[in-house]
Coordinates of C-alpha atoms in Angstrom, one line a residue:
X18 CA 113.0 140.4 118.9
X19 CA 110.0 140.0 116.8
X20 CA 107.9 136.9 117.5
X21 CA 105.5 137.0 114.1
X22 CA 105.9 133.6 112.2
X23 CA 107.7 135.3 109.4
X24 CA 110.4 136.3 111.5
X25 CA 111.1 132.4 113.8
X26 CA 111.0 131.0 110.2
X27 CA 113.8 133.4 109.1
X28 CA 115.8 132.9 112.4
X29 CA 115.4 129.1 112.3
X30 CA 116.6 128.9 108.3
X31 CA 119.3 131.0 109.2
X32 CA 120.6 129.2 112.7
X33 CA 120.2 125.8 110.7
X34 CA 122.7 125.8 108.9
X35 CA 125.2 124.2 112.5
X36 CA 122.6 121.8 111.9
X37 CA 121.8 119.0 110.0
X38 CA 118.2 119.3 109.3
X39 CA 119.9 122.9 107.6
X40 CA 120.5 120.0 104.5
X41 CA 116.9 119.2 104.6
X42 CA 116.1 120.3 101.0
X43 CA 119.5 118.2 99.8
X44 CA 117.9 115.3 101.8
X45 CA 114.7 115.2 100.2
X46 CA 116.1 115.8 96.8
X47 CA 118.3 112.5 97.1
X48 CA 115.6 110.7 99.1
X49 CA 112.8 111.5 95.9
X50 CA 115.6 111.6 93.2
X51 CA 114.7 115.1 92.4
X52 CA 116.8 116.7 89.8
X53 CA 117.3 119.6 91.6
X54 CA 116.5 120.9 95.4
X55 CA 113.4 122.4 95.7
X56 CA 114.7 125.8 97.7
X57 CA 118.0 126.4 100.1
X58 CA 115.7 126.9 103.0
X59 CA 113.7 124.9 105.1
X60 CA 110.7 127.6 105.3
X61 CA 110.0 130.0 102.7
X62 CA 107.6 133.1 102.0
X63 CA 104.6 131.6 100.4
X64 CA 101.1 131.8 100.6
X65 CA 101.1 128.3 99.7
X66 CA 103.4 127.0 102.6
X67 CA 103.4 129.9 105.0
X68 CA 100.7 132.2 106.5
X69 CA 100.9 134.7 110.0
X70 CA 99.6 131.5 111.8
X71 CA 101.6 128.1 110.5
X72 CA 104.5 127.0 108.4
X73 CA 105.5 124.4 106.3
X74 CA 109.1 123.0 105.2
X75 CA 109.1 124.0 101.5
X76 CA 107.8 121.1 99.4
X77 CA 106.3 119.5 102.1
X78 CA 102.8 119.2 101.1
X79 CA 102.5 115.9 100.3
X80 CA 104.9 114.8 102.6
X81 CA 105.1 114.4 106.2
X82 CA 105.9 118.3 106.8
X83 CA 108.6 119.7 109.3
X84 CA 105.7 122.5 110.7
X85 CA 105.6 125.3 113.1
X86 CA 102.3 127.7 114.1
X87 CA 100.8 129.3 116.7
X88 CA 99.0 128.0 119.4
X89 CA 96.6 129.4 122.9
X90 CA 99.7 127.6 124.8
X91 CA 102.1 129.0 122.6
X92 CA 104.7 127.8 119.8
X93 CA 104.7 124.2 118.5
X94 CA 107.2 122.6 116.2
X95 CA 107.3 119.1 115.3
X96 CA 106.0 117.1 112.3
X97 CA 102.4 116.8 110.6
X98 CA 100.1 115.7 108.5
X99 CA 97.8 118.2 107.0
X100 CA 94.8 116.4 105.0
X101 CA 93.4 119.3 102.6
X102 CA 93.5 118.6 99.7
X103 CA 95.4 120.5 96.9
X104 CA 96.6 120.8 93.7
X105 CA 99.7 119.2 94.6
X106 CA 97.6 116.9 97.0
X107 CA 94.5 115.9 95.5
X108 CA 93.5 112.9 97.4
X109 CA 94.1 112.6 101.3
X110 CA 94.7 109.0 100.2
X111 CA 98.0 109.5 99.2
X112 CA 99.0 110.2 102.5
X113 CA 97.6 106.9 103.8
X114 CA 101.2 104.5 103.0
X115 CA 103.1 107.1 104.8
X116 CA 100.8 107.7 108.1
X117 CA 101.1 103.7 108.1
X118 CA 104.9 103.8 107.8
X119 CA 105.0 106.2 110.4
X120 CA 102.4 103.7 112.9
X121 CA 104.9 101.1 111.9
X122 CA 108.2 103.2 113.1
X123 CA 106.4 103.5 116.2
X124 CA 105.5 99.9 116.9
X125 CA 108.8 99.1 116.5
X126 CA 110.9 102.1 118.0
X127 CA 108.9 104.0 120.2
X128 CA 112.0 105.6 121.6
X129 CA 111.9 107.9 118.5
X130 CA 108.4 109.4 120.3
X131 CA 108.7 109.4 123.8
X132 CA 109.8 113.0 123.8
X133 CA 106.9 114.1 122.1
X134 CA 103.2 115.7 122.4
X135 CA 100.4 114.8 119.9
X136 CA 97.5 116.5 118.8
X137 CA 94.6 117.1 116.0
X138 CA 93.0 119.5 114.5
X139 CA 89.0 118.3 112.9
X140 CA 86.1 119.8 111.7
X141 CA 87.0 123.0 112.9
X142 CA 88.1 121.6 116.8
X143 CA 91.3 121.0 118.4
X144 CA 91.9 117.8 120.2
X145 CA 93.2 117.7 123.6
X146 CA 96.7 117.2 123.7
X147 CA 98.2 113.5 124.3
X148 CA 101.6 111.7 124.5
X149 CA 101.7 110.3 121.1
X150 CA 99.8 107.1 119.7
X151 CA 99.2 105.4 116.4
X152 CA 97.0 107.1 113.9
X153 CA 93.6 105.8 113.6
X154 CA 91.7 105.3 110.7
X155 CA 89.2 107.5 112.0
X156 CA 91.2 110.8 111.7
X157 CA 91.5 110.4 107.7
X158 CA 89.2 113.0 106.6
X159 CA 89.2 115.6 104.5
X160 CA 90.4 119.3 106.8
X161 CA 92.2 117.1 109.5
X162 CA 95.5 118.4 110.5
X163 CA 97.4 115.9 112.6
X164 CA 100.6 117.4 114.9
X165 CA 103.2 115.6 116.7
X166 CA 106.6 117.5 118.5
X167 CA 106.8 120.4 121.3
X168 CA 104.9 123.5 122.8
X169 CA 106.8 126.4 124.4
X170 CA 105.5 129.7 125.4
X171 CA 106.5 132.1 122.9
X172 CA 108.3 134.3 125.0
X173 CA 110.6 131.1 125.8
X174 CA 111.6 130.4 122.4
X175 CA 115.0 128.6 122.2
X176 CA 116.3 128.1 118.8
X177 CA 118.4 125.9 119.9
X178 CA 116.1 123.6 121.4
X179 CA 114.4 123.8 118.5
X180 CA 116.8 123.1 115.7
X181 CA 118.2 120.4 117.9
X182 CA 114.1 118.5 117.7
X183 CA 114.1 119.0 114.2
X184 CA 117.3 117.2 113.9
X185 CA 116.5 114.4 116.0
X186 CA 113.2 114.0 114.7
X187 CA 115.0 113.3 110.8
X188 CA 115.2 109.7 111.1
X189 CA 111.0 109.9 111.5
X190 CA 111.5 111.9 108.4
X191 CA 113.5 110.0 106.4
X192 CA 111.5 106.7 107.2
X193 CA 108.8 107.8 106.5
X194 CA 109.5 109.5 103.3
X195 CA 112.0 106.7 101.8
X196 CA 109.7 105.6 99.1
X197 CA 108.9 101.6 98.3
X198 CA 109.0 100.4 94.4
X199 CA 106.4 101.2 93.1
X200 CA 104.4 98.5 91.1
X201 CA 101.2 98.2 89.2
X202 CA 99.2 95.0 88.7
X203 CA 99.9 92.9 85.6
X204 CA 96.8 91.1 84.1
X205 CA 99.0 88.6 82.1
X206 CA 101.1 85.7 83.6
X207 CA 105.0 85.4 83.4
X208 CA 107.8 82.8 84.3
X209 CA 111.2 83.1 85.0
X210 CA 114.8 80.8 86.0
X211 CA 115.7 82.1 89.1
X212 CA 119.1 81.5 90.8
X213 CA 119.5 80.2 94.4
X214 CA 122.3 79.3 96.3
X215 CA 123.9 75.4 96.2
X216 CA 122.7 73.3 99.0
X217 CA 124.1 70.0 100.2
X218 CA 121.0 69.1 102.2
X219 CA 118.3 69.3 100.1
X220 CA 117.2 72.3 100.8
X221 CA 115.7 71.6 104.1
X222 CA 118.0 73.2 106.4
X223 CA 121.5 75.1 105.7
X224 CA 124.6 73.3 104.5
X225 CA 127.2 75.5 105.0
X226 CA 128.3 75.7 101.1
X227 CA 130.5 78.4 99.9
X228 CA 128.4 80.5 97.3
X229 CA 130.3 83.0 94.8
X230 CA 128.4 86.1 95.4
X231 CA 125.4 88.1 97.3
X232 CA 124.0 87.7 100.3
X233 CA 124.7 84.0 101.3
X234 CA 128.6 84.6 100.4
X235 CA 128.8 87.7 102.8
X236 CA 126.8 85.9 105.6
X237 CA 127.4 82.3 105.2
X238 CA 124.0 81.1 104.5
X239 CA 120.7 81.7 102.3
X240 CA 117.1 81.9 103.2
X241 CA 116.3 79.8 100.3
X242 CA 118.1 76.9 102.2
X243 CA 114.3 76.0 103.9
X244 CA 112.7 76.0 100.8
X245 CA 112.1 72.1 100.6
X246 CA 111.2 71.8 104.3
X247 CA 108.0 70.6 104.5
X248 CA 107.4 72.5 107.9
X249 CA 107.1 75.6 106.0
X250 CA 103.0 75.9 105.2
X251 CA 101.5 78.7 106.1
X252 CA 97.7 78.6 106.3
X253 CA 97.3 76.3 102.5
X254 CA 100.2 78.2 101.2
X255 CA 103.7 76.9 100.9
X256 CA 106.5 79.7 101.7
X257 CA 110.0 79.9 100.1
X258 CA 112.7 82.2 99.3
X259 CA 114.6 83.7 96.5
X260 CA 115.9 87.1 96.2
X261 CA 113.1 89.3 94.6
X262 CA 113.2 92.5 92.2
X263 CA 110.4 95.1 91.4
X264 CA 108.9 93.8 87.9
X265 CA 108.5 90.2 89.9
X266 CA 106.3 91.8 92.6
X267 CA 104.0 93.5 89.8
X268 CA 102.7 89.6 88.8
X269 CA 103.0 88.5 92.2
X270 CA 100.6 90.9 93.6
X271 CA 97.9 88.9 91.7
X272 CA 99.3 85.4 91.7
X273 CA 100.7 85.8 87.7
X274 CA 103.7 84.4 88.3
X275 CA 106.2 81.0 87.8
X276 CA 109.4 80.9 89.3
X277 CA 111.7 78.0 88.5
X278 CA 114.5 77.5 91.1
X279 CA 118.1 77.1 89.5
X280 CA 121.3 76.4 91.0
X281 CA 124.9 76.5 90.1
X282 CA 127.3 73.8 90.9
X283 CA 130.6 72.9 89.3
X284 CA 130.2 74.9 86.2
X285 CA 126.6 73.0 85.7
X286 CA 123.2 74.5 86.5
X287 CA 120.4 72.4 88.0
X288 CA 116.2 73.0 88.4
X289 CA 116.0 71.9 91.6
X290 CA 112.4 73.7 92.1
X291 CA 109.1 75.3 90.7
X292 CA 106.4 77.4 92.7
X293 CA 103.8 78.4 90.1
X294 CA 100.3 80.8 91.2
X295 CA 103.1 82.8 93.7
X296 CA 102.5 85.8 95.5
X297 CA 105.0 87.9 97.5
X298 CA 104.4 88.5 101.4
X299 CA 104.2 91.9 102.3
X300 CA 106.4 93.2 105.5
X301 CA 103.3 91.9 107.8
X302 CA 102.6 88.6 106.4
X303 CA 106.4 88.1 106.1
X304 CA 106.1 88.8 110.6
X305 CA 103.2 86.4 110.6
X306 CA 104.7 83.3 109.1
X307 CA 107.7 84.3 111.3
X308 CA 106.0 84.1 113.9
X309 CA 103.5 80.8 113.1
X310 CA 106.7 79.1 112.1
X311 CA 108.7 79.8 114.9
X312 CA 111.5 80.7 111.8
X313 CA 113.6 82.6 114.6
X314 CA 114.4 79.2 116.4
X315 CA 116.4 78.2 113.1
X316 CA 119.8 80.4 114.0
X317 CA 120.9 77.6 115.9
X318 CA 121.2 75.6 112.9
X319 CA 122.4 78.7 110.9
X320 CA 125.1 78.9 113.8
X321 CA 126.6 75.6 113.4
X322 CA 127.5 76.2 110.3
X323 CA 131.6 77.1 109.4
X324 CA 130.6 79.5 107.0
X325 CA 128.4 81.5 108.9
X326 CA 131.3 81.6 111.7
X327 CA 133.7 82.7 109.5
X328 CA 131.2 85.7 108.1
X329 CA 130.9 86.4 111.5
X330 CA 134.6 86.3 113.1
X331 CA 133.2 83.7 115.8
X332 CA 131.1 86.3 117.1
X333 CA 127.8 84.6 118.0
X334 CA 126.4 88.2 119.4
X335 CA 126.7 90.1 116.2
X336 CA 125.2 87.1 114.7
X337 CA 122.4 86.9 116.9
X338 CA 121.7 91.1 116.2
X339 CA 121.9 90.3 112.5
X340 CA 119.5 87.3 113.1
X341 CA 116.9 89.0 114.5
X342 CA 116.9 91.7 111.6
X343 CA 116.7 88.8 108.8
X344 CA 114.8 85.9 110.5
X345 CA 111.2 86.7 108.9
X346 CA 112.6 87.4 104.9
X347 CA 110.4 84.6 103.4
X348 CA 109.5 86.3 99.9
X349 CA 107.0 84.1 98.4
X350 CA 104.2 81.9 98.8
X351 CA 101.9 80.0 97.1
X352 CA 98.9 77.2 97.1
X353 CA 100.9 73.7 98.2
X354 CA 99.8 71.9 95.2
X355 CA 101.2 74.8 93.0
X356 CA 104.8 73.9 94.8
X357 CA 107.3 70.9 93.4
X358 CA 110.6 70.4 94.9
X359 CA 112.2 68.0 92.4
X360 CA 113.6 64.8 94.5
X361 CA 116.9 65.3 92.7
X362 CA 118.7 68.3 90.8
X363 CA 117.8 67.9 86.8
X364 CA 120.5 69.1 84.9
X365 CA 119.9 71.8 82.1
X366 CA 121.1 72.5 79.3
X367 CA 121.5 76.5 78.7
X368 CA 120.2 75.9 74.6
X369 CA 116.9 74.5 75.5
X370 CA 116.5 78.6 76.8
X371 CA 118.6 80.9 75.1
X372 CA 121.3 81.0 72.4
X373 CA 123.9 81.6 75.0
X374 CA 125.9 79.1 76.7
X375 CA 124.9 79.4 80.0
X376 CA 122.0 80.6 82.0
X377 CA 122.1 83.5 84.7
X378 CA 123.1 82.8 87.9
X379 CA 123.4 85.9 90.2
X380 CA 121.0 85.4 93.1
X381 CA 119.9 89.1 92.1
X382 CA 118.8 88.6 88.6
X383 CA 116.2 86.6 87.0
X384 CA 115.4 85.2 83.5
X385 CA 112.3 85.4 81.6
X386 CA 111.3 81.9 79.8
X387 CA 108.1 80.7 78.0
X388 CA 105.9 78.2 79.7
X389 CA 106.3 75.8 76.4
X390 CA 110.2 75.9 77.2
X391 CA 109.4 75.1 81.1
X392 CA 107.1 72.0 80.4
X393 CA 109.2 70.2 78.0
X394 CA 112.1 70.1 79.9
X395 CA 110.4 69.4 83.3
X396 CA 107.0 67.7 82.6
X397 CA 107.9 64.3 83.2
X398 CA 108.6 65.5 86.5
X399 CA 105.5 67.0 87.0
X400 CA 103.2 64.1 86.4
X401 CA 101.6 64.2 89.8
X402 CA 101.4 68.0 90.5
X403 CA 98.6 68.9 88.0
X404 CA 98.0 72.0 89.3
X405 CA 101.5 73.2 88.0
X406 CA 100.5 71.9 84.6
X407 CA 97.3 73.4 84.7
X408 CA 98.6 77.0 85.5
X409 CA 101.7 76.7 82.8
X410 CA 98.9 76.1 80.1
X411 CA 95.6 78.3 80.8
X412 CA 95.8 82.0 80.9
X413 CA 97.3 84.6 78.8
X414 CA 101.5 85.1 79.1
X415 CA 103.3 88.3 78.9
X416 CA 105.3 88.1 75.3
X417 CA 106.4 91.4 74.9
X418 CA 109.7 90.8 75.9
X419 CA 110.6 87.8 73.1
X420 CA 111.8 88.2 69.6
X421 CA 108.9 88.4 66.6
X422 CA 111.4 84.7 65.1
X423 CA 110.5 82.8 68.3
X424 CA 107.3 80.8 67.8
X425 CA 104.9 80.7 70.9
X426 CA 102.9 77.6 71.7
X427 CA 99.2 78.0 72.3
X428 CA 97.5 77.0 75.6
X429 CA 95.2 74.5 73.6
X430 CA 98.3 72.9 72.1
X431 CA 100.3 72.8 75.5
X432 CA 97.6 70.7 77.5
X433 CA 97.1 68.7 75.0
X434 CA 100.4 67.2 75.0
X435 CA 100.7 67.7 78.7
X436 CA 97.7 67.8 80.7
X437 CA 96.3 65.0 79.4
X438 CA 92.5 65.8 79.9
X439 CA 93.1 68.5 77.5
X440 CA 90.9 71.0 79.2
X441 CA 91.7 71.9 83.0
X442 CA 90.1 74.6 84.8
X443 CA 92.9 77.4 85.3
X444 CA 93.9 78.6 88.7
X445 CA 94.7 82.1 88.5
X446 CA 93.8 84.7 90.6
X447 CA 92.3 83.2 93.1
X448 CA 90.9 80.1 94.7
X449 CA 86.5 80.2 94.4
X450 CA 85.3 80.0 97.9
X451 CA 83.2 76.9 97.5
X452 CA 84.1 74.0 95.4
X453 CA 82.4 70.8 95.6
X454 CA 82.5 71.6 99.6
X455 CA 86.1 72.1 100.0
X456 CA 86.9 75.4 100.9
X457 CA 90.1 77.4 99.7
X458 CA 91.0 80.6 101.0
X459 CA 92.9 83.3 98.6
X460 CA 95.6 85.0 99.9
X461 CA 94.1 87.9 101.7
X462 CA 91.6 85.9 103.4
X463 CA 94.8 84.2 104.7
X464 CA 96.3 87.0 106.2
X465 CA 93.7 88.6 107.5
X466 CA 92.4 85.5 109.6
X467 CA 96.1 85.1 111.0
X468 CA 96.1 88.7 112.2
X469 CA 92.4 88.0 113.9
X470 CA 93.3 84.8 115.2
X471 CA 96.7 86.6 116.7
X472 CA 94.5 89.4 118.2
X473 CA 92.3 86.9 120.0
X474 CA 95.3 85.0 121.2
X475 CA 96.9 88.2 122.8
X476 CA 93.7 88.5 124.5
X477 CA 93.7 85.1 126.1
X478 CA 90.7 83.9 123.8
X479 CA 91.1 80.1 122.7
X480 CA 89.5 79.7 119.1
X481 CA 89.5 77.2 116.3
X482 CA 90.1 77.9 112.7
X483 CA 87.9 76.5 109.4
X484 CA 86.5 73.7 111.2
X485 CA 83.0 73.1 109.8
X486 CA 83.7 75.8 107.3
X487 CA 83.6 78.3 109.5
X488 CA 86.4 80.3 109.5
X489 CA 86.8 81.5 113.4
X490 CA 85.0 80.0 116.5
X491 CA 85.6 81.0 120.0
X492 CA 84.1 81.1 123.8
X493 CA 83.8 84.4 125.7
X494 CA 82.9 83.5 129.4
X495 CA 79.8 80.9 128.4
X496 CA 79.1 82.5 124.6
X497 CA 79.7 81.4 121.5
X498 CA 80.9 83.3 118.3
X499 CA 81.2 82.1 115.0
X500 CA 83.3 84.5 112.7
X501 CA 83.1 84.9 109.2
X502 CA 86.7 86.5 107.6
X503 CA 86.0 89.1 104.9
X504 CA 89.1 90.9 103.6
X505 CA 87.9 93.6 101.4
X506 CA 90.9 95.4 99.9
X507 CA 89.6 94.2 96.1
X508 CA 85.6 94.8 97.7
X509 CA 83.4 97.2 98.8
X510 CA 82.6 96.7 102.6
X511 CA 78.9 96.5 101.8
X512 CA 79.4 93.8 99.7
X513 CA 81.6 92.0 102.1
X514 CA 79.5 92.2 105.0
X515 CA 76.0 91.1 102.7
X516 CA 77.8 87.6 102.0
X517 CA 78.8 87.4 105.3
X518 CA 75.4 87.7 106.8
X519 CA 74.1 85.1 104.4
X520 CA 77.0 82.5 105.3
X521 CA 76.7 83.2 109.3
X522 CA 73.2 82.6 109.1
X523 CA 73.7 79.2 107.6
X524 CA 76.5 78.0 110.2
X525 CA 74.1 79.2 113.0
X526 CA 71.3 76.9 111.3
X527 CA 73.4 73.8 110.8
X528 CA 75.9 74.0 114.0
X529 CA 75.0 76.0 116.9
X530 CA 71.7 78.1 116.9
X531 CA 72.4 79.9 120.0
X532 CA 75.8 80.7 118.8
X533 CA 76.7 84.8 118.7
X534 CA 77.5 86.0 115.3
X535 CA 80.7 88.1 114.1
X536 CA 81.5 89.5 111.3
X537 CA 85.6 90.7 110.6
X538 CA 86.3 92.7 107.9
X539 CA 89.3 94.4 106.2
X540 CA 88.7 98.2 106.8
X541 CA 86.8 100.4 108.5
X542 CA 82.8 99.8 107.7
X543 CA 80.8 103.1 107.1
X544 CA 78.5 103.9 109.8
X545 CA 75.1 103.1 107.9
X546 CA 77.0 99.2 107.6
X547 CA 77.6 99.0 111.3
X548 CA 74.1 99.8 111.8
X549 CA 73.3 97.4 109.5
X550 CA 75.0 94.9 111.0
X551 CA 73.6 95.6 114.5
X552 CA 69.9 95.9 113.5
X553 CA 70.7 92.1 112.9
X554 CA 72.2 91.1 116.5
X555 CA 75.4 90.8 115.0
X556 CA 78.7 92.3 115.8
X557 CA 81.2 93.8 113.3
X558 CA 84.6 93.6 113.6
X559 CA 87.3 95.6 111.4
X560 CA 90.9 95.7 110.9
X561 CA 92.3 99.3 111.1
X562 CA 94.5 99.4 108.4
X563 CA 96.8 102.4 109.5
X564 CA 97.3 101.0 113.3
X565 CA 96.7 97.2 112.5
X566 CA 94.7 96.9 115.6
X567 CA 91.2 95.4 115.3
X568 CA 88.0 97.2 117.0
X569 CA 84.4 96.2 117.4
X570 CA 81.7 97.8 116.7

């Protein structure tokens, strides 16, 4: 039996077809809606995906790629990364959402791995080889080829053995390659009526009411049913529910968007909310609040309820496994004085929107209004909360999406027949760090502080958070650190960390001179920064954003 690469690809593409991972060119052309499969095969005769040495699955180059190649030990097979860049990969950066994914899928099934060896290939060395770990951040360069699976001796080569990894190692695949919506930042606002379920107890717990359709009629309950508890703030933001879809997250992502709460009850439909400035919580934040809000604690109300029995056939277990899948969906949040629940239900009238005789109500769909429409129907309601009024009347609003006979109310115009000074200062994208001595914190800032303040509290550290504007203070043995929060996905680490300095200085002259200083940042600093910071007895701390684990410098 030949052993060259050629000839294992050729007996592995033809023995695979017993298998599944023989389908893999059907899977990836349903998993990346491809209009046709790229190749029958899994391996194919290039230059471009095969040499004497390695292999690559056919199409894999941008992917997470099904490999093979020689080794000194002898034969690997597994999955990879291979950062070079290419035509059909021309920055390593693409790779970036999937090596997270696959960190992720880790974290929360290592099982999937524990069969598995790891190692790397880097400027021109091979690592030794390890039982397999996270990806850091400081393997994403340019030439690195990164290799998880099996090593046999070549003369031991078992097909078998081999097909059979392959196969179990698809769900890794398919995670990692099922792709997330893909949005893109909208500059201009929007604002949109969207249905929730009926709730009999004002929204500040479940009620048990029988909805028509979705997710709260097949499980008995809704996740919007919290959304007027005032337990749920998260670090100045409040957090609430409604079902979500793409075009929603693209003016969340920057805090562009209005959503109206609207619910149906006996043929009538209600405002019962309004959330304006919101932004969506990624799959993190969404595990934070969780867990700040001790949310899982709330199936035993869900329980009680008969409708959540019935969904369930009295089965408390299968409750409880669906529980702990669903327990941290909180979709939105937004600043608390951009939040209104209205202390009863206000009727509306479908005209006052739309020609039609009644406005939408699956939990799935939304409905685009005009800010003008939103403030006459509601702004008597709104006469304390004028932050909401504010951000309906400053800014610039998508109108794309209206008819050229429908006339649209300028901002001037709107505050001055509802703001009543006529001239507010907008709150858009995001809160300025210093106003009149009262600190806000934006969104990122937000999140990035509750994962530090979570990675000092797994350590045993105690701290406290923005007392004397300082963001984090804790005690190590006798010392004292003062930590300045810097996220710096929309800025350039050198940027972050020269404001930092500056506002560290000034808490260590005001508060505590002896006290040690600490800077936290988003990402991982380049290494003229951390000598920077250390030229100035100060340490630097970043968040690794593919392994979510923070290291010092």
């Amino acid at each position: 039996m030949s052993n060259s690469l050629k000839s294992i690809a050729n007996q592995i593409n033809q023995k695979s077809k017993d298998f599944e991972i023989g389908k893999l060119q059907d899977i990836r052309k349903k998993l990346k809606g491809l209009k046709k499969k790229a190749n029958s095969n899994i391996f194919v005769d290039d230059s471009n995906t095969m040499t004497k040495d390695w292999a690559f699955h056919y199409g894999g180059r941008s992917e997470i790629q099904y490999n093979i190649g020689f080794e000194d030990e002898g034969f690997r097979f597994g999955l990879a990364f291979s950062l070079e860049t290419s035509q059909t990969l021309p920055d390593i950066n693409l790779l970036k959402p999937k090596i997270k994914k696959l960190n992720t899928l880790y974290e929360e099934s290592p099982g999937l791995f524990s069969d598995y060896k790891m190692w790397y290939w880097q400027n021109g060395e091979r690592s030794e080889i390890f039982d397999f770990r996270k990806i850091s951040s400081d393997l994403i360069q340019i030439g690195t080829f990164i290799f998880f699976g099996k090593l046999v001796e070549v003369d031991k080569l078992d097909y078998g053995v081999i097909l059979n990894t392959f196969d179990n190692m698809l769900p890794i695949y398919k995670s990692v390659e099922t792709g997330i919506p893909e949005t893109t930042v909208q500059n201009t606002k929007t604002c949109v009526l969207k249905p929730i379920m009926w709730n009999t107890n004002n929204y500040k717990g479940p009620s048990g009411f029988v909805s028509a359709g979705g997710f709260s009629k097949d499980y008995g309950y809704g996740h919007e049913e919290w959304n007027n508890d005032n337990k749920w703030i998260w670090r100045k933001y409040k957090v609430f529910h409604t079902e979500s879809k793409p075009k929603l997250l693209e003016y969340s992502s920057d805090g562009n968007l209005c959503i109206v709460m609207i619910a149906s009850f006996e043929k009538n439909q209600y405002a019962v909310g309004i959330a304006t400035n919101v932004y969506h919580n990624e799959d993190d934040e969404r595990k934070l609040i969780a867990d700040e809000l001790n949310t899982y604690d709330n199936y035993n109300q869900v329980w009680q309820q008969v409708s959540v029995k019935r969904a369930f056939d009295n089965d408390k277990e299968n409750f409880l496994e669906h529980w702990k899948k669903n327990y941290t969906w909180v979709q939105w949040k937004c600043p608390i004085d951009n939040y209104y629940w209205f202390e009863n239900p206000i009727l509306l009238n479908p005209h006052d929107f739309t020609d039609k005789d009644k406005l939408i109500s699956m939990h799935g769909s939304y409905q685009r209004v005009l800010p003008q429409q939103i403030l006459q129907i509601l702004s008597k309601h709104l006469s304390e909360k004028p932050d909401i009024i504010d951000w309906l009347t400053t800014g610039e609003f998508d109108t794309d999406w209206i008819d050229n006979t429908t006339k649209v109310s300028s901002n001037a115009k709107l505050r001055k027949k509802y703001s009543g000074s006529g001239a507010n200062a907008p709150t858009t994208k995001s809160f300025s760090y210093w106003i009149k001595g009262q600190r806000n914190i934006e969104p990122l800032h937000a999140k990035l502080q509750a994962l530090f303040v979570k990675y000092l509290s797994k350590k045993g550290v105690s701290y406290v958070e923005n007392k004397d504007y300082i963001d984090v203070q804790y005690t190590l043995g006798k010392d004292l650190y003062y930590c300045e929060i810097k996220p710096t996905q929309n800025m350039d680490s050198k940027y972050a960390i020269r404001i930092a300095v500056g506002q560290l200085l000034e808490y260590q002259y005001f508060n505590q001179k002896n006290a040690n200083l600490e800077i936290v940042i988003g990402s991982k600093p380049r290494n003229s920064e951390i000598d920077f910071v250390k030229s100035l007895n100060m340490r630097l701390t970043y968040l690794d954003e593919l392994t979510d684990e923070f290291i010092t410098e």
